[in-house]
mmCIF file of C-alpha atoms in Angstrom:
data_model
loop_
_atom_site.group_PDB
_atom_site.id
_atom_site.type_symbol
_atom_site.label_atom_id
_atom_site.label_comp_id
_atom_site.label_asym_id
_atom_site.label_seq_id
_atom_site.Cartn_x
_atom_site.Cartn_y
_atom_site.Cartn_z
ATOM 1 C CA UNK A 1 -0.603 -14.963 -3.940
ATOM 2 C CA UNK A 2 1.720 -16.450 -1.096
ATOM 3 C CA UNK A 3 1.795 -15.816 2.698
ATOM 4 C CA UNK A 4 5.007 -14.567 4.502
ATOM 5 C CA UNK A 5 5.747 -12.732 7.874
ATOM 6 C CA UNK A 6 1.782 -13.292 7.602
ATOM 7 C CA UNK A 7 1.260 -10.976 5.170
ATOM 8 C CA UNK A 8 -1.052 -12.247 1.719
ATOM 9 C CA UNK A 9 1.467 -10.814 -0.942
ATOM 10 C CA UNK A 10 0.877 -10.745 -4.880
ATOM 11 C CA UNK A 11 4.156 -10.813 -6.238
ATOM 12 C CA UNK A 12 3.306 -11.190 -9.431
ATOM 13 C CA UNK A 13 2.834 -7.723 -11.313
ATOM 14 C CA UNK A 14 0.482 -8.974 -14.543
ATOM 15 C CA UNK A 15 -1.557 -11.158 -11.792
ATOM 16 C CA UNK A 16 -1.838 -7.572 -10.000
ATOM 17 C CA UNK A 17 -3.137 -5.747 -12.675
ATOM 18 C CA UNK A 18 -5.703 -9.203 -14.023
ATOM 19 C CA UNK A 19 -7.103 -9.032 -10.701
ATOM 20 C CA UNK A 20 -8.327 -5.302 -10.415
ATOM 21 C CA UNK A 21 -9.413 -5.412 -14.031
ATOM 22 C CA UNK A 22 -11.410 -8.249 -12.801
ATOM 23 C CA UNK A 23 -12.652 -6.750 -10.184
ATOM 24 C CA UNK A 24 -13.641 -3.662 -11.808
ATOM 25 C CA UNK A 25 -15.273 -5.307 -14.753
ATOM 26 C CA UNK A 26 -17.669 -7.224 -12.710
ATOM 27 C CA UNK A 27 -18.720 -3.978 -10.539
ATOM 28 C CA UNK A 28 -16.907 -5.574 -7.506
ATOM 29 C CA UNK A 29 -15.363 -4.071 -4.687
ATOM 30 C CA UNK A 30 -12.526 -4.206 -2.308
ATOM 31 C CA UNK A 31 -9.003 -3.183 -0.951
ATOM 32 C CA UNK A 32 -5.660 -3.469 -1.518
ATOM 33 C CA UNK A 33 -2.431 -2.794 0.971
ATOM 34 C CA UNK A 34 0.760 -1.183 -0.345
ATOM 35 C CA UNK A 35 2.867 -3.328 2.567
ATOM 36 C CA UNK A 36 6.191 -1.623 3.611
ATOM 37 C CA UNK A 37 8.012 -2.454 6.453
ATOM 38 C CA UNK A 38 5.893 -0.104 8.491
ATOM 39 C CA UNK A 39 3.139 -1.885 7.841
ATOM 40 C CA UNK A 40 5.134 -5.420 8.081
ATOM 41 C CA UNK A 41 5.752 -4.598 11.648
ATOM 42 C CA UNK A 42 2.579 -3.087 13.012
ATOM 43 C CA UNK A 43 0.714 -6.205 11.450
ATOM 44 C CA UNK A 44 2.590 -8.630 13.628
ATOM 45 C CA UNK A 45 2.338 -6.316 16.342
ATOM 46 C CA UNK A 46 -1.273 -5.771 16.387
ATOM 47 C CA UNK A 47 -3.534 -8.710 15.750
ATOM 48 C CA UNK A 48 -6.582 -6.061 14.905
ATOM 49 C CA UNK A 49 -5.220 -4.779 12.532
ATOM 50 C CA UNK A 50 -3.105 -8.029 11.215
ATOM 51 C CA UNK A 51 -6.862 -8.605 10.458
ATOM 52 C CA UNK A 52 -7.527 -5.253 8.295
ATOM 53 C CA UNK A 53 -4.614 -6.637 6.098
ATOM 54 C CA UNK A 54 -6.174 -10.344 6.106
ATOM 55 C CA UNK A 55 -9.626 -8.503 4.303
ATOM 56 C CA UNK A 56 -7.623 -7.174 1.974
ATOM 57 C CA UNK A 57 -7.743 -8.613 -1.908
ATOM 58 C CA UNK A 58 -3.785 -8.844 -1.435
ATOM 59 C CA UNK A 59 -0.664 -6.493 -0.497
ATOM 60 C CA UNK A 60 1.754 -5.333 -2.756
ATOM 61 C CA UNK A 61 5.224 -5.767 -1.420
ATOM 62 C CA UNK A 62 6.432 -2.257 -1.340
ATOM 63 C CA UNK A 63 9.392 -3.278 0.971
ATOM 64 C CA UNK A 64 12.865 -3.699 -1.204
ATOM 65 C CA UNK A 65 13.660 -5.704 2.143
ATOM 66 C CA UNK A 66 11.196 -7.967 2.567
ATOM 67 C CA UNK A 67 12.165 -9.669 -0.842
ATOM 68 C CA UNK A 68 15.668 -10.277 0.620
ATOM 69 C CA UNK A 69 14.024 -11.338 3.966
ATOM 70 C CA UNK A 70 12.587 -14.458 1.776
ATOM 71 C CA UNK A 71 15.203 -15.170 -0.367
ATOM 72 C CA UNK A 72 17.327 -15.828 2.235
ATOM 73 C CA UNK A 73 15.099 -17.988 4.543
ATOM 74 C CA UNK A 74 12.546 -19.595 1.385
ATOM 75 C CA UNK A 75 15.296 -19.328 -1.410
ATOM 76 C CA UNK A 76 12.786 -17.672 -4.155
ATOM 77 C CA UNK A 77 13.191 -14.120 -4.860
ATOM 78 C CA UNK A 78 10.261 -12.409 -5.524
ATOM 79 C CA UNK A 79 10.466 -7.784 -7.811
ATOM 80 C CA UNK A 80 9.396 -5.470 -5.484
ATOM 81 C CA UNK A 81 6.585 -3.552 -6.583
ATOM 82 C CA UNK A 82 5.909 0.076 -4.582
ATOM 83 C CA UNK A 83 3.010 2.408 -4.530
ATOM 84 C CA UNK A 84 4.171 4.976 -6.396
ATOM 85 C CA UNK A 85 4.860 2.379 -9.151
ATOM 86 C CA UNK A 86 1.241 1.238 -9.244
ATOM 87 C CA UNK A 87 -0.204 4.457 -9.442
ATOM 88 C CA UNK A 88 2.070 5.035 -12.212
ATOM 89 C CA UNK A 89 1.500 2.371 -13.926
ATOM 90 C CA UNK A 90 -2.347 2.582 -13.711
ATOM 91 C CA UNK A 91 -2.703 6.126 -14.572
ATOM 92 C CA UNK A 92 -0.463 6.048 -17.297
ATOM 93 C CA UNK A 93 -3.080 3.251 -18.405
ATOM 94 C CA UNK A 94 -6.167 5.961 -18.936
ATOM 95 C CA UNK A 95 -8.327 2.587 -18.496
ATOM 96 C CA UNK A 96 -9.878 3.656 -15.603
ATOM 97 C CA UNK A 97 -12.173 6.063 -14.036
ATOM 98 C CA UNK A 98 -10.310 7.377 -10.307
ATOM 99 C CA UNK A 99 -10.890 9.200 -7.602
ATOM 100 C CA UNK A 100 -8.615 10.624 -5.138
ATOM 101 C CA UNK A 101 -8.524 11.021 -1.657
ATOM 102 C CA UNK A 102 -6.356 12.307 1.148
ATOM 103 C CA UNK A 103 -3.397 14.807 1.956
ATOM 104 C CA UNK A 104 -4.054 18.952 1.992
ATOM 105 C CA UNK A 105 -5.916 20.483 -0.919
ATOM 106 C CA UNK A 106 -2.255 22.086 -1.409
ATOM 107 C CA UNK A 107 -1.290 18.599 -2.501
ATOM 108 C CA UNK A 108 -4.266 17.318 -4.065
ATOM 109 C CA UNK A 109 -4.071 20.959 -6.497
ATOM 110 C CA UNK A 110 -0.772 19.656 -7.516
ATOM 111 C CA UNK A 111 -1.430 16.330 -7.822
ATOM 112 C CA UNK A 112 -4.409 16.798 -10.611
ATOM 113 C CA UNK A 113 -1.771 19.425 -11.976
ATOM 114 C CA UNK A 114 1.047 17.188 -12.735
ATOM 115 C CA UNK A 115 -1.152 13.658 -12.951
ATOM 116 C CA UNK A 116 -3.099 15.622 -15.833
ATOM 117 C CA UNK A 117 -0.101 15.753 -18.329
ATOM 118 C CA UNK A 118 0.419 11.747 -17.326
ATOM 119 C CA UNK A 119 -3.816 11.270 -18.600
ATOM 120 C CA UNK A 120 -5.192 14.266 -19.224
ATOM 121 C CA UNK A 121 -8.538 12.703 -18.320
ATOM 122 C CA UNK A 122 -7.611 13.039 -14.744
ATOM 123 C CA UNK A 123 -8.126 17.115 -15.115
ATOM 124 C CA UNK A 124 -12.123 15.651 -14.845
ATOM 125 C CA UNK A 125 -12.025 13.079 -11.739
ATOM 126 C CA UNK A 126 -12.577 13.813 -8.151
ATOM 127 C CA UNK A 127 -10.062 14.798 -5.871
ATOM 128 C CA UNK A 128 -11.279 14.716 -2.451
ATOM 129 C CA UNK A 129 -9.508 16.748 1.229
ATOM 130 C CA UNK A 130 -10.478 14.403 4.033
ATOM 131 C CA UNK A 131 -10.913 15.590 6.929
ATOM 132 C CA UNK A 132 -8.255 15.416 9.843
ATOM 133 C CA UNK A 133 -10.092 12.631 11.765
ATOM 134 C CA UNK A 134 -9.120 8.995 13.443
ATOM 135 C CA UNK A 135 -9.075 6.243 11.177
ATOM 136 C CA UNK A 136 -13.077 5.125 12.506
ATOM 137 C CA UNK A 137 -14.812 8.421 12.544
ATOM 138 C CA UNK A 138 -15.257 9.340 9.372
ATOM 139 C CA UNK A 139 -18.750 9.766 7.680
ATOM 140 C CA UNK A 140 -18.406 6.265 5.754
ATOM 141 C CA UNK A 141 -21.810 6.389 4.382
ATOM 142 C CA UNK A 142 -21.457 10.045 2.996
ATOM 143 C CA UNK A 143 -17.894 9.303 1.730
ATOM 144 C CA UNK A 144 -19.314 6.335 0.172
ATOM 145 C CA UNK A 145 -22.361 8.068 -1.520
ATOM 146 C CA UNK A 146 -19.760 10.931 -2.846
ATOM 147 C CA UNK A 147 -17.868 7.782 -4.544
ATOM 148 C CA UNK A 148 -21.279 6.348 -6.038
ATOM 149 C CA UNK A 149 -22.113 9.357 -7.545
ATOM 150 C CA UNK A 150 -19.163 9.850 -9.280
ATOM 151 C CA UNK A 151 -18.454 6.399 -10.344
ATOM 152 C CA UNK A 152 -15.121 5.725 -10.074
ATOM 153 C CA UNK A 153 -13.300 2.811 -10.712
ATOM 154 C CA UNK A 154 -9.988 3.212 -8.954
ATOM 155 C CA UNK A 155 -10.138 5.057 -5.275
ATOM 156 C CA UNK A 156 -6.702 6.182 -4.539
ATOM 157 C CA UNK A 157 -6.348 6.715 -0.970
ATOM 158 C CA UNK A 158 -3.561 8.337 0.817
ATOM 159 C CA UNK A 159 -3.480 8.757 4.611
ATOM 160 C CA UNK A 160 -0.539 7.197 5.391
ATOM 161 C CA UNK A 161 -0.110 3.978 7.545
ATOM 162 C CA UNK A 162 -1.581 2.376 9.536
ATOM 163 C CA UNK A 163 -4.804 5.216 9.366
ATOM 164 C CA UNK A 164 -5.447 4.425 5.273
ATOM 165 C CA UNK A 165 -5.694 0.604 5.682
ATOM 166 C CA UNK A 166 -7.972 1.023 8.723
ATOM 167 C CA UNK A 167 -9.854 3.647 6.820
ATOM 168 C CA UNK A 168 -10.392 1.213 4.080
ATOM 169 C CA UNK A 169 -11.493 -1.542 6.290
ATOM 170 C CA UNK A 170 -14.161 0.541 7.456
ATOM 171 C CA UNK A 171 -15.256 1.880 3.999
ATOM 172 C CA UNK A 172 -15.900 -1.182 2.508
ATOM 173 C CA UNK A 173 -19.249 -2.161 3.500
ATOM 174 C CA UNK A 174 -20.949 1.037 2.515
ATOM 175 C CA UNK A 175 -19.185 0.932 -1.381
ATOM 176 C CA UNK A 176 -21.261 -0.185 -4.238
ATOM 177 C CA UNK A 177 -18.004 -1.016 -6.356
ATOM 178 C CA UNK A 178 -14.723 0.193 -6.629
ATOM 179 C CA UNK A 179 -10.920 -0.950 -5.943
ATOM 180 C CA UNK A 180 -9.748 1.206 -3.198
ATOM 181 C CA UNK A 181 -5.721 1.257 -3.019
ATOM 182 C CA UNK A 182 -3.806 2.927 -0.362
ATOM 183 C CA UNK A 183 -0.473 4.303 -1.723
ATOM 184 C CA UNK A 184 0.776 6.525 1.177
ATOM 185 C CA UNK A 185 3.468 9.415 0.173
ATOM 186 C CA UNK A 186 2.522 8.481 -3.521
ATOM 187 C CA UNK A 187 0.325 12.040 -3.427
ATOM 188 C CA UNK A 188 3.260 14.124 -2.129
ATOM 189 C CA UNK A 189 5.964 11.955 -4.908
ATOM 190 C CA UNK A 190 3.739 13.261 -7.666
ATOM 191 C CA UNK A 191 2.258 16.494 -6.734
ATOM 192 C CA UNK A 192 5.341 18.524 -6.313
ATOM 193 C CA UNK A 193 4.759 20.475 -3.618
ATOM 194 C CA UNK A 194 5.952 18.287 -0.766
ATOM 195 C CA UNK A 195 8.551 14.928 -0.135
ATOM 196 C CA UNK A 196 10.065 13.918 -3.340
ATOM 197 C CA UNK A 197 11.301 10.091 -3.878
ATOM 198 C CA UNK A 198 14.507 8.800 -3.206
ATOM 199 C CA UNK A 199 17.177 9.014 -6.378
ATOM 200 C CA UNK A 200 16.705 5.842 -8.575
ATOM 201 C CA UNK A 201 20.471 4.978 -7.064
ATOM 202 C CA UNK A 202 19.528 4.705 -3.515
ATOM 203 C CA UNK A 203 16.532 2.983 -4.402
ATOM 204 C CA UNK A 204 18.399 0.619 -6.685
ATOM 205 C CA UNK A 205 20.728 0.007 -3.154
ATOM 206 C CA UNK A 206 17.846 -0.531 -0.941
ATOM 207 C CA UNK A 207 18.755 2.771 0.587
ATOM 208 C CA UNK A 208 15.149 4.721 -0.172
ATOM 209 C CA UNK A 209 14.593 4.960 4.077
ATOM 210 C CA UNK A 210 17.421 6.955 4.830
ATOM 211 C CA UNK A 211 16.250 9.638 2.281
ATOM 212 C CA UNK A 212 12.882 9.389 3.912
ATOM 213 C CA UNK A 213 14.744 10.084 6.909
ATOM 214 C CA UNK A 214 16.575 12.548 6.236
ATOM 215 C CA UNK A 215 13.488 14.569 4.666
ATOM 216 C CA UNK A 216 10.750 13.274 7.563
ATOM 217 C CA UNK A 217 13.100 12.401 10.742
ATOM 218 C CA UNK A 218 10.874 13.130 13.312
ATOM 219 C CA UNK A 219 8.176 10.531 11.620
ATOM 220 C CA UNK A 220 10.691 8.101 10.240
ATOM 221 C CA UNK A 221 12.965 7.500 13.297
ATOM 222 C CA UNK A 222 10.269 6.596 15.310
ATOM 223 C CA UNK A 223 9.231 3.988 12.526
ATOM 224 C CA UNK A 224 12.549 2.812 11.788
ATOM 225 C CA UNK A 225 13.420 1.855 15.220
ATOM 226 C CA UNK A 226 10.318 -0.089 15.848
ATOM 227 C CA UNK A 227 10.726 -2.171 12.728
ATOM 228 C CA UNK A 228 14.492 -2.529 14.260
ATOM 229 C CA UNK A 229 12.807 -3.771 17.539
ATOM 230 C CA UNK A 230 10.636 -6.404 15.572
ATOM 231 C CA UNK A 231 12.776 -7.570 13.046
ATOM 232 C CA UNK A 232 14.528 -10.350 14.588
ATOM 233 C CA UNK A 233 11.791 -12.115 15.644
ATOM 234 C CA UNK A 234 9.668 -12.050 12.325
ATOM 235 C CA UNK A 235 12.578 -13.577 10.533
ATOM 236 C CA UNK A 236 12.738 -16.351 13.358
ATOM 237 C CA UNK A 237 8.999 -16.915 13.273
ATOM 238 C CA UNK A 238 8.805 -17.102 9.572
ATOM 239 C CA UNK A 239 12.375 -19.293 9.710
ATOM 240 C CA UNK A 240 9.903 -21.337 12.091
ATOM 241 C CA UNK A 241 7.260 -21.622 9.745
ATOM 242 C CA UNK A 242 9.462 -22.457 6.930
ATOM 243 C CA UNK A 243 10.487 -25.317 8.980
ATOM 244 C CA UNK A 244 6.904 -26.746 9.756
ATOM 245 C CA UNK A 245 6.216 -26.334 6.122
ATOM 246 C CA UNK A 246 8.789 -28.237 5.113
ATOM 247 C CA UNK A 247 8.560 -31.444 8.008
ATOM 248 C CA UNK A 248 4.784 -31.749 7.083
ATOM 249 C CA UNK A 249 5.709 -31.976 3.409
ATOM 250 C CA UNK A 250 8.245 -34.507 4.262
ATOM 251 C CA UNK A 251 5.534 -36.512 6.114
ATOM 252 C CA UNK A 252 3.225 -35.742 3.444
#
């Protein structure tokens, strides 16, 4: 796991997957973050929820950017590896016991449709409406009890950011067990009855946010031009940091 734009990323995809097994074997609990650059900026915008992030068991980097953003100032490249991939990848698995919750029962119907011929054991798991509510006011202890019950492993949760990190931050304390990870517009990618992804080309050319802009430009304007606002000074604070790193090694 290594820290940049202060942000605890696991780059590493077969760490990734070691660590929730791990997790889930042992009856643990806890969170991960699927960080894009929304998320990038609000964290080092708002130290609260900089903290939410910080509780986290890691962040995925699901930023094609951000990986550029380091090469350039640390000289390592690290893959990118995005929400939708994960919940891919882990479904696909059928190791798992999941539960799903978020988005409009619209979505959730289609998501259990088409997730079904991925592992048709998902036909049988718990898909879950929340309610429309602020990130805090939620019934943690009955959405908690609901997730005992049914034992699942995996709780996918998709209220987009920064509402889903915050809603697992407060969740946390009242699980038993379980690996909650947030994965955003992952629900509408793979129900088929909302946004679709990007074309693998304009993903492959970093280009995935001006599809999501041109599909959502109300929403993604607005986040666009504040990670616009912040960008230059994350990469001179972490430029900074890269610096101090590097003098107290020297000393060192």
């Amino acid at each position: 796991m290594k820290r940049y734009f202060n942000i605890n990323y696991e780059f590493d995809q077969e760490a990734v997957h070691d660590k929730i097994d791990a997790c889930v074997q042992r009856q643990g609990k806890g969170y991960i973050c699927v960080a894009d650059g929304v998320i990038l900026d609000i964290a080092n915008r708002n130290e609260a929820y900089r903290k939410v992030l910080d509780n986290a068991m890691f962040a995925l980097c699901d930023s094609s950017y951000v990986p550029l953003y380091i090469k350039w100032i640390h000289g390592v490249r690290y893959p990118q590896y995005c929400g939708s991939q994960i919940f891919k990848d882990i479904i696909s698995e059928g190791r798992y016991k999941m539960a799903f919750l978020g988005a409009s029962q619209r979505i959730l119907d289609g998501l259990r449709h088409n997730l079904s011929r991925i592992n048709p054991d998902v036909e049988s798991m718990l898909f879950y409406e929340l309610p429309f509510l602020e990130a805090d006011e939620f019934d943690f202890r009955a959405i908690a009890k609901m997730l005992e019950e049914d034992g699942a492993d995996i709780i996918w949760i998709a209220l987009g950011a920064p509402k889903q990190e915050i809603f697992m931050y407060h969740l946390l304390p009242h699980l038993k067990k379980g690996v909650m990870i947030a994965v955003g517009a992952a629900f509408k990618f793979f129900s088929g009855e909302d946004v679709k992804r990007a074309p693998k080309w304009m993903i492959n050319h970093h280009m995935e946010f001006v599809h999501r802009i041109i599909v959502e430009p109300r929403k993604q304007i607005n986040r666009c031009a504040w990670i616009i606002r912040t960008l230059p000074g994350l990469l001179y604070n972490e430029y900074n940091r890269k610096k101090h790193i590097t003098i107290n090694s020297n000393r060192d």
